Coordinates of N, CA and C in Angstrom, one line a residue:
M1 N -6.1 86.3 -4.1 CA -5.7 86.4 -5.4 C -6.2 85.1 -6.2
N2 N -6.7 85.3 -7.3 CA -7.2 84.2 -8.1 C -6.7 84.3 -9.5
D3 N -6.9 83.3 -10.3 CA -6.5 83.5 -11.7 C -7.7 83.6 -12.7
K4 N -8.9 84.0 -12.2 CA -10.0 84.2 -13.0 C -10.4 85.6 -13.4
Y5 N -9.9 86.6 -12.4 CA -10.1 88.1 -12.6 C -9.2 88.8 -11.8
I6 N -9.0 90.1 -12.1 CA -8.1 91.0 -11.3 C -9.1 91.7 -10.3
E7 N -8.8 91.7 -9.1 CA -9.5 92.4 -8.1 C -8.5 93.1 -7.1
I8 N -8.5 94.5 -7.2 CA -7.5 95.3 -6.5 C -8.2 96.2 -5.6
V9 N -7.9 96.3 -4.3 CA -8.5 97.3 -3.3 C -7.5 98.6 -3.4
M10 N -8.1 99.6 -3.6 CA -7.3 100.9 -3.7 C -6.5 101.2 -2.5
T11 N -5.3 101.6 -2.8 CA -4.3 102.0 -1.7 C -4.5 103.5 -1.5
Q12 N -4.9 103.9 -0.4 CA -5.2 105.3 -0.1 C -3.8 106.1 -0.1
T13 N -3.9 107.2 -0.9 CA -2.8 108.2 -0.8 C -3.2 109.5 -0.8
G14 N -3.2 110.1 0.5 CA -4.0 111.4 0.5 C -5.4 111.4 0.3
V15 N -5.9 112.4 -0.5 CA -7.3 112.2 -0.9 C -7.6 111.3 -1.9
G16 N -6.7 110.9 -2.6 CA -6.8 109.9 -3.7 C -6.3 108.5 -3.5
G17 N -5.8 107.9 -4.4 CA -5.3 106.5 -4.3 C -4.8 105.9 -5.4
S18 N -4.3 104.7 -5.4 CA -3.9 104.0 -6.6 C -4.1 102.6 -6.5
F19 N -4.2 101.9 -7.6 CA -4.4 100.4 -7.7 C -3.1 99.8 -8.1
N20 N -2.5 99.1 -7.2 CA -1.3 98.3 -7.3 C -1.5 96.8 -7.4
A21 N -0.8 96.1 -8.3 CA -0.8 94.7 -8.5 C 0.5 94.2 -8.6
L22 N 0.6 92.8 -8.7 CA 1.8 92.2 -9.1 C 1.8 91.4 -10.5
A23 N 2.9 91.7 -11.2 CA 3.0 91.1 -12.5 C 4.2 90.2 -12.6
T24 N 4.1 89.2 -13.5 CA 5.1 88.3 -14.0 C 5.0 88.3 -15.5
F25 N 6.4 88.3 -16.0 CA 6.5 88.2 -17.5 C 7.8 87.9 -17.9
E26 N 7.9 87.7 -19.2 CA 9.2 87.5 -20.0 C 9.2 88.4 -21.1
L27 N 10.4 89.1 -21.2 CA 10.6 90.0 -22.4 C 11.6 89.3 -23.5
D28 N 11.5 89.7 -24.7 CA 12.2 89.2 -25.7 C 13.8 89.5 -25.7
N29 N 14.1 90.6 -24.9 CA 15.5 91.0 -24.9 C 16.2 90.7 -23.7
I30 N 15.6 90.0 -22.7 CA 16.3 89.7 -21.4 C 16.1 88.3 -21.2
Q31 N 17.1 87.6 -20.6 CA 17.0 86.2 -20.3 C 16.1 85.7 -19.1
N32 N 16.0 86.6 -18.1 CA 15.3 86.1 -17.0 C 13.8 86.4 -16.9
V33 N 13.1 85.6 -16.2 CA 11.7 85.7 -15.9 C 11.6 86.8 -14.9
I34 N 10.8 87.7 -15.1 CA 10.6 88.9 -14.1 C 9.3 88.5 -13.3
S35 N 9.5 88.2 -12.1 CA 8.3 87.6 -11.2 C 7.8 88.5 -10.1
N36 N 6.6 88.6 -10.0 CA 6.0 89.4 -9.0 C 6.5 90.8 -8.6
V37 N 6.6 91.5 -9.6 CA 7.0 92.9 -9.6 C 5.9 93.9 -9.5
K38 N 5.9 94.9 -8.7 CA 4.8 95.9 -8.5 C 4.5 96.6 -9.8
V39 N 3.2 96.6 -10.1 CA 2.7 97.5 -11.2 C 1.6 98.3 -10.8
K40 N 1.5 99.5 -11.5 CA 0.4 100.4 -11.1 C -0.6 100.5 -12.2
I41 N -1.8 100.3 -12.1 CA -2.8 100.3 -13.0 C -3.1 101.9 -13.3
D42 N -2.9 102.4 -14.4 CA -3.0 103.8 -14.7 C -3.9 104.1 -16.0
T43 N -5.2 104.5 -15.8 CA -6.0 104.8 -16.8 C -5.5 106.1 -17.5
G44 N -4.7 106.9 -16.8 CA -4.2 108.0 -17.6 C -3.0 107.8 -18.6
C45 N -2.5 106.7 -18.5 CA -1.4 106.1 -19.4 C -1.9 105.5 -20.6
S46 N -1.4 106.1 -21.8 CA -1.9 105.5 -23.0 C -1.1 104.3 -23.5
I47 N 0.2 104.3 -23.3 CA 1.0 103.2 -23.7 C 1.8 102.6 -22.4
S48 N 1.5 101.4 -22.1 CA 2.0 100.8 -20.8 C 3.6 100.9 -20.9
V49 N 4.3 100.9 -19.9 CA 5.8 101.0 -19.9 C 6.4 100.2 -18.7
I50 N 7.4 99.5 -19.0 CA 8.3 98.9 -17.9 C 9.6 99.8 -17.9
P51 N 9.7 100.6 -16.8 CA 11.0 101.2 -16.6 C 12.1 100.2 -16.0
L52 N 12.9 99.6 -16.8 CA 13.8 98.6 -16.2 C 14.7 98.9 -15.1
A53 N 15.1 100.3 -15.2 CA 16.1 100.7 -14.1 C 15.4 100.9 -12.8
A54 N 14.1 100.6 -12.7 CA 13.3 100.4 -11.4 C 13.7 99.3 -10.6
F55 N 14.1 98.2 -11.3 CA 14.5 97.0 -10.5 C 15.8 96.3 -11.2
N56 N 16.7 97.1 -11.9 CA 18.0 96.7 -12.3 C 18.8 97.8 -12.3
T57 N 19.7 97.8 -11.3 CA 20.6 99.0 -11.2 C 21.9 99.0 -11.9
D58 N 22.1 98.0 -12.7 CA 23.3 98.0 -13.5 C 23.2 98.9 -14.8
K59 N 23.6 100.1 -14.7 CA 23.5 101.2 -15.7 C 24.1 100.7 -17.0
E60 N 25.4 100.0 -16.9 CA 26.0 99.7 -18.2 C 25.3 98.7 -18.8
Y61 N 24.6 97.7 -18.1 CA 23.7 96.7 -18.8 C 22.6 97.3 -19.5
L62 N 21.9 98.2 -18.8 CA 20.8 99.0 -19.4 C 21.1 99.8 -20.6
M63 N 22.1 100.4 -20.5 CA 22.7 101.2 -21.6 C 22.9 100.3 -22.8
A64 N 23.5 99.2 -22.5 CA 23.8 98.3 -23.6 C 22.5 97.7 -24.2
L65 N 21.6 97.5 -23.4 CA 20.3 97.1 -24.0 C 19.6 98.2 -24.9
K66 N 19.7 99.5 -24.3 CA 19.2 100.6 -25.1 C 19.9 100.8 -26.5
Q67 N 21.3 100.6 -26.4 CA 22.1 100.7 -27.5 C 21.7 99.7 -28.5
N68 N 21.5 98.5 -28.1 CA 21.0 97.4 -29.0 C 19.6 97.7 -29.8
D69 N 18.8 98.3 -28.9 CA 17.5 98.7 -29.5 C 17.6 99.7 -30.5
I70 N 18.5 100.9 -30.3 CA 18.7 102.0 -31.2 C 19.3 101.4 -32.5
N71 N 20.4 100.6 -32.2 CA 21.1 100.1 -33.5 C 20.3 99.0 -34.2
G72 N 19.3 98.4 -33.6 CA 18.4 97.4 -34.2 C 17.1 97.9 -34.7
D73 N 17.2 99.3 -34.7 CA 16.0 100.0 -35.2 C 14.7 99.5 -34.5
I74 N 14.7 99.3 -33.4 CA 13.4 98.9 -32.6 C 12.5 100.1 -32.6
D75 N 11.2 99.8 -32.8 CA 10.3 101.0 -32.8 C 10.2 101.5 -31.4
Y76 N 10.1 102.9 -31.3 CA 10.0 103.6 -30.1 C 9.1 104.8 -30.1
V77 N 8.7 105.2 -28.9 CA 8.0 106.4 -28.7 C 8.6 107.3 -27.9
V78 N 8.4 108.6 -27.9 CA 8.9 109.5 -26.8 C 7.7 109.7 -25.8
S79 N 8.0 109.3 -24.6 CA 7.0 109.3 -23.6 C 7.1 110.6 -22.9
Y80 N 5.9 110.9 -22.3 CA 5.8 112.1 -21.4 C 4.6 111.9 -20.5
G81 N 4.6 112.7 -19.3 CA 3.7 112.5 -18.4 C 4.0 113.4 -17.3
V82 N 3.9 112.9 -16.0 CA 4.1 113.8 -14.8 C 5.5 114.1 -14.6
E83 N 6.4 113.0 -14.9 CA 7.8 113.3 -14.9 C 8.4 114.3 -15.8
T84 N 7.7 114.7 -16.8 CA 8.1 115.7 -17.7 C 7.3 117.0 -17.8
G85 N 6.4 117.0 -16.7 CA 5.6 118.3 -16.7 C 4.4 118.2 -17.6
S86 N 4.2 117.1 -18.1 CA 3.1 116.8 -19.1 C 3.3 117.3 -20.4
S87 N 4.6 117.8 -20.7 CA 4.9 118.2 -22.1 C 5.8 117.2 -22.8
R88 N 5.6 117.0 -24.0 CA 6.3 116.1 -24.8 C 7.7 116.5 -25.1
P89 N 8.8 115.8 -24.7 CA 10.1 116.2 -25.1 C 10.3 116.2 -26.7
P90 N 11.1 116.9 -27.2 CA 11.4 116.7 -28.7 C 12.0 115.3 -29.0
K91 N 11.6 114.9 -30.3 CA 12.0 113.5 -30.8 C 13.6 113.8 -31.0
P92 N 14.3 112.8 -30.4 CA 15.8 112.9 -30.7 C 16.1 112.4 -32.1
K93 N 17.1 113.0 -32.8 CA 17.3 112.6 -34.2 C 18.6 111.8 -34.3
S94 N 19.6 112.1 -33.6 CA 21.0 111.5 -33.7 C 21.0 110.4 -32.7
Y95 N 22.1 109.4 -33.0 CA 22.2 108.4 -32.1 C 22.7 109.0 -30.7
A96 N 23.4 109.9 -30.6 CA 23.9 110.6 -29.4 C 22.6 111.1 -28.6
E97 N 21.6 111.8 -29.2 CA 20.6 112.3 -28.6 C 19.6 111.2 -28.3
K98 N 19.4 110.1 -29.0 CA 18.7 109.0 -28.5 C 19.3 108.4 -27.2
M99 N 20.6 108.1 -27.1 CA 21.3 107.6 -26.0 C 21.1 108.4 -24.7
A100 N 21.0 109.8 -25.0 CA 21.0 110.7 -23.9 C 19.5 110.9 -23.4
S101 N 18.6 110.6 -24.3 CA 17.1 110.9 -23.9 C 16.7 109.9 -22.9
P102 N 16.1 110.3 -21.8 CA 15.4 109.5 -20.8 C 14.1 109.2 -21.1
A103 N 13.5 109.8 -22.3 CA 12.0 109.8 -22.5 C 11.7 108.6 -23.6
L104 N 12.6 107.8 -24.0 CA 12.4 106.8 -25.1 C 11.8 105.5 -24.4
K105 N 10.7 105.1 -25.0 CA 10.4 103.7 -24.7 C 10.3 102.8 -26.0
F106 N 10.9 101.7 -25.8 CA 11.0 100.8 -27.0 C 10.1 99.6 -27.1
K107 N 9.5 99.3 -28.1 CA 8.5 98.2 -28.2 C 9.1 96.9 -28.2
H108 N 8.7 96.0 -27.3 CA 9.2 94.6 -27.2 C 8.1 93.7 -27.2
A109 N 8.5 92.4 -27.4 CA 7.5 91.3 -27.3 C 7.5 90.9 -25.8
I110 N 6.3 90.5 -25.3 CA 6.1 90.0 -23.9 C 5.4 88.7 -23.9
K111 N 5.7 87.8 -23.1 CA 5.0 86.4 -23.0 C 4.9 86.1 -21.6
N112 N 4.1 85.1 -21.4 CA 3.8 84.6 -20.1 C 3.4 85.7 -19.1
F113 N 2.7 86.6 -19.5 CA 2.4 87.9 -18.9 C 1.1 87.6 -18.0
S114 N 1.3 87.9 -16.8 CA 0.0 87.8 -15.8 C 0.0 89.0 -14.8
I115 N -1.1 89.3 -14.5 CA -1.3 90.4 -13.5 C -2.1 89.8 -12.3
N116 N -1.6 89.8 -11.2 CA -2.2 89.1 -10.0 C -2.7 87.8 -10.3
G117 N -2.0 87.0 -11.1 CA -2.3 85.6 -11.5 C -3.1 85.4 -12.6
V118 N -3.6 86.5 -13.2 CA -4.5 86.4 -14.4 C -3.7 86.5 -15.6
Q119 N -3.8 85.5 -16.5 CA -2.9 85.3 -17.7 C -3.6 86.3 -18.7
L120 N -2.7 87.1 -19.3 CA -3.1 88.0 -20.3 C -2.5 87.7 -21.6
N121 N -3.3 88.0 -22.8 CA -2.9 87.7 -24.1 C -2.2 88.7 -24.8
H122 N -1.8 89.9 -24.1 CA -1.2 91.1 -24.7 C 0.3 90.6 -25.1
K123 N 0.7 90.9 -26.3 CA 1.9 90.4 -26.9 C 3.1 91.4 -27.0
T124 N 2.8 92.7 -26.8 CA 3.9 93.8 -26.9 C 3.8 94.6 -25.6
I125 N 4.9 95.2 -25.3 CA 5.0 96.3 -24.2 C 6.1 97.2 -24.6
H126 N 6.2 98.4 -24.0 CA 7.3 99.3 -24.2 C 8.2 99.2 -22.9
I127 N 9.4 99.4 -23.2 CA 10.6 99.3 -22.2 C 11.3 100.8 -22.2
N128 N 11.5 101.3 -21.0 CA 12.3 102.4 -20.9 C 13.6 101.9 -20.2
Y129 N 14.8 102.5 -20.4 CA 16.0 102.0 -19.8 C 16.6 103.0 -18.8
N130 N 16.0 104.2 -18.7 CA 16.5 105.2 -17.9 C 15.8 105.5 -16.6
R131 N 14.5 105.5 -16.8 CA 13.6 105.9 -15.6 C 13.4 104.9 -14.5
T132 N 13.3 105.4 -13.4 CA 13.0 104.4 -12.2 C 11.8 104.3 -11.6
G133 N 10.7 104.9 -12.2 CA 9.3 104.9 -11.7 C 8.7 103.8 -11.7
N134 N 7.4 103.8 -11.5 CA 6.5 102.5 -11.6 C 6.4 101.9 -13.0
I135 N 6.2 100.6 -12.9 CA 5.6 99.9 -14.2 C 4.3 100.3 -14.3
L136 N 3.9 100.9 -15.4 CA 2.5 101.4 -15.7 C 1.8 100.5 -16.6
I137 N 0.5 100.0 -16.2 CA -0.3 99.3 -17.0 C -1.3 100.2 -17.5
G138 N -1.2 100.6 -18.8 CA -2.1 101.5 -19.5 C -3.2 101.2 -20.3
M139 N -3.7 102.1 -20.9 CA -5.0 101.8 -21.8 C -4.7 101.0 -22.9
D140 N -3.6 100.9 -23.5 CA -3.2 100.0 -24.7 C -3.6 98.5 -24.2
I141 N -3.4 98.1 -23.0 CA -3.7 96.8 -22.4 C -5.1 96.8 -21.8
M142 N -5.5 97.9 -21.1 CA -6.8 97.7 -20.4 C -8.0 98.0 -21.4
K143 N -7.8 98.5 -22.6 CA -8.9 98.6 -23.5 C -9.5 97.1 -23.8
N144 N -8.7 96.0 -23.6 CA -9.1 94.7 -23.9 C -9.6 94.0 -22.6
W145 N -9.9 94.8 -21.6 CA -10.7 94.3 -20.3 C -11.9 94.8 -20.1
D146 N -12.8 94.1 -19.5 CA -14.0 94.5 -18.8 C -13.7 95.1 -17.5
I147 N -14.0 96.4 -17.3 CA -13.4 97.0 -16.0 C -14.5 97.7 -15.3
H148 N -14.5 97.6 -14.0 CA -15.4 98.2 -12.9 C -14.7 98.8 -11.9
I149 N -14.9 100.0 -11.6 CA -14.3 100.7 -10.4 C -15.4 101.3 -9.5
S150 N -15.5 101.0 -8.4 CA -16.5 101.6 -7.5 C -16.1 101.3 -6.0
T151 N -16.9 102.0 -5.1 CA -16.7 101.8 -3.7 C -17.8 100.9 -3.3
V152 N -17.5 99.8 -2.7 CA -18.6 98.9 -2.2 C -19.5 99.5 -1.1
T153 N -20.7 99.4 -1.3 CA -21.6 100.0 -0.4 C -22.5 99.0 0.3
K154 N -22.4 97.7 -0.1 CA -23.3 96.7 0.5 C -22.8 96.6 2.0
P155 N -23.8 96.7 3.0 CA -23.3 96.8 4.4 C -22.9 95.6 5.0
D156 N -23.3 94.4 4.3 CA -22.9 93.0 4.8 C -21.6 92.4 4.3
L157 N -20.9 93.2 3.5 CA -19.7 92.6 2.9 C -18.5 93.3 3.8
E158 N -17.3 92.6 3.9 CA -16.2 92.9 4.5 C -15.6 94.1 3.7
E159 N -15.8 94.1 2.5 CA -15.2 95.1 1.5 C -16.1 96.5 1.5
T160 N -17.0 96.6 2.3 CA -17.8 97.9 2.3 C -16.8 99.0 2.8
G161 N -17.0 100.0 2.0 CA -16.3 101.3 2.1 C -15.0 101.3 1.3
K162 N -14.6 100.1 0.8 CA -13.4 100.2 0.1 C -13.6 100.3 -1.5
T163 N -12.8 101.0 -2.1 CA -12.9 101.2 -3.6 C -12.1 100.0 -4.2
I164 N -12.8 99.4 -5.1 CA -12.2 98.2 -5.7 C -12.2 98.4 -7.3
F165 N -11.1 97.9 -7.8 CA -10.9 97.7 -9.3 C -11.2 96.3 -9.6
L166 N -12.2 96.0 -10.4 CA -12.5 94.6 -10.8 C -12.4 94.6 -12.3
A167 N -11.6 93.6 -12.8 CA -11.4 93.6 -14.2 C -11.1 92.2 -14.7
C168 N -11.6 91.9 -16.0 CA -11.3 90.6 -16.5 C -11.0 90.8 -18.0
P169 N -10.0 90.1 -18.6 CA -9.8 90.2 -20.0 C -11.1 89.8 -20.7
K170 N -11.6 90.7 -21.8 CA -12.8 90.4 -22.5 C -12.8 89.0 -23.3
D171 N -11.6 88.4 -23.4 CA -11.7 87.1 -24.0 C -11.7 86.0 -23.2
S172 N -11.9 86.3 -21.9 CA -11.8 85.2 -21.0 C -12.8 85.4 -19.8
I173 N -14.0 86.2 -20.1 CA -15.0 86.5 -19.1 C -15.6 85.1 -18.6
N174 N -15.7 85.0 -17.3 CA -15.9 83.8 -16.7 C -17.0 83.8 -15.6
A175 N -17.6 82.7 -15.2 CA -18.6 82.7 -14.2 C -18.3 83.3 -12.8
E176 N -17.0 83.1 -12.5 CA -16.4 83.6 -11.3 C -16.4 85.3 -11.3
Y177 N -16.0 85.7 -12.4 CA -16.0 87.2 -12.5 C -17.3 87.8 -12.5
I178 N -18.3 87.1 -13.2 CA -19.6 87.6 -13.3 C -20.3 87.6 -11.8
S179 N -20.0 86.5 -11.1 CA -20.5 86.4 -9.8 C -19.9 87.5 -8.8
E180 N -18.6 87.8 -9.0 CA -18.0 88.9 -8.2 C -18.6 90.2 -8.5
L181 N -18.8 90.5 -9.7 CA -19.5 91.6 -10.2 C -20.8 91.8 -9.4
K182 N -21.5 90.9 -9.4 CA -22.8 90.8 -8.7 C -22.7 91.0 -7.3
R183 N -21.7 90.2 -6.7 CA -21.6 90.2 -5.2 C -21.0 91.7 -4.6
L184 N -20.1 92.3 -5.4 CA -19.4 93.5 -4.9 C -20.3 94.8 -5.2
F185 N -20.8 94.8 -6.6 CA -21.4 96.0 -7.1 C -22.9 95.7 -7.5
N186 N -23.4 94.7 -7.4 CA -24.7 94.4 -7.7 C -25.0 94.6 -9.2
I187 N -24.0 94.2 -10.0 CA -24.1 94.6 -11.5 C -24.3 93.1 -12.1
D188 N -25.3 93.2 -13.0 CA -25.6 92.0 -13.9 C -24.7 92.1 -15.2
Y189 N -23.9 91.2 -15.4 CA -23.1 91.2 -16.6 C -24.0 90.8 -17.8
I190 N -23.8 91.7 -18.8 CA -24.8 91.4 -20.0 C -23.6 91.1 -21.2
S191 N -23.7 89.9 -21.7 CA -22.8 89.7 -22.8 C -23.0 90.4 -24.1
K192 N -22.0 90.9 -24.8 CA -22.3 91.7 -25.9 C -22.1 90.9 -27.3

């Protein structure tokens, strides 16, 4: 792991796989720094989400945070995906419906945010207080990265045969990242 670019070897799961990393961050509504928690890179996720119940089992605390968000009129979206059969749940209208809905994710400020040691300039993220799934890093964050995903085919590299996710925030493209693009994928980076 380095702090110049994100490089992740795909974890094989059946015929496919996933790209998992470690993240560290601070949220505006929680006192603790959250360090080295597993996140999943998910190009099919449009809005990144941190399901707090995945690593905090205090349901009363989580519901108090959710209640604070609802009472404070914090912006939220109704999320959907694999866990909802890919159909969007109806938008809750009343306070009771909002508290009962496991599909709400609330927009919060995030700071000191890094993935695999690479500092990110992303300022907001959505939090879900009910779900226990993976933290998903979606396209709202990745749209600001230069990304390459491929299987290494160079026979002289130890990474040969591995599928690798290589990325760097567009605002911090650096010589080390450009060199790794060339080394792994024989790609010459062209500045835009």
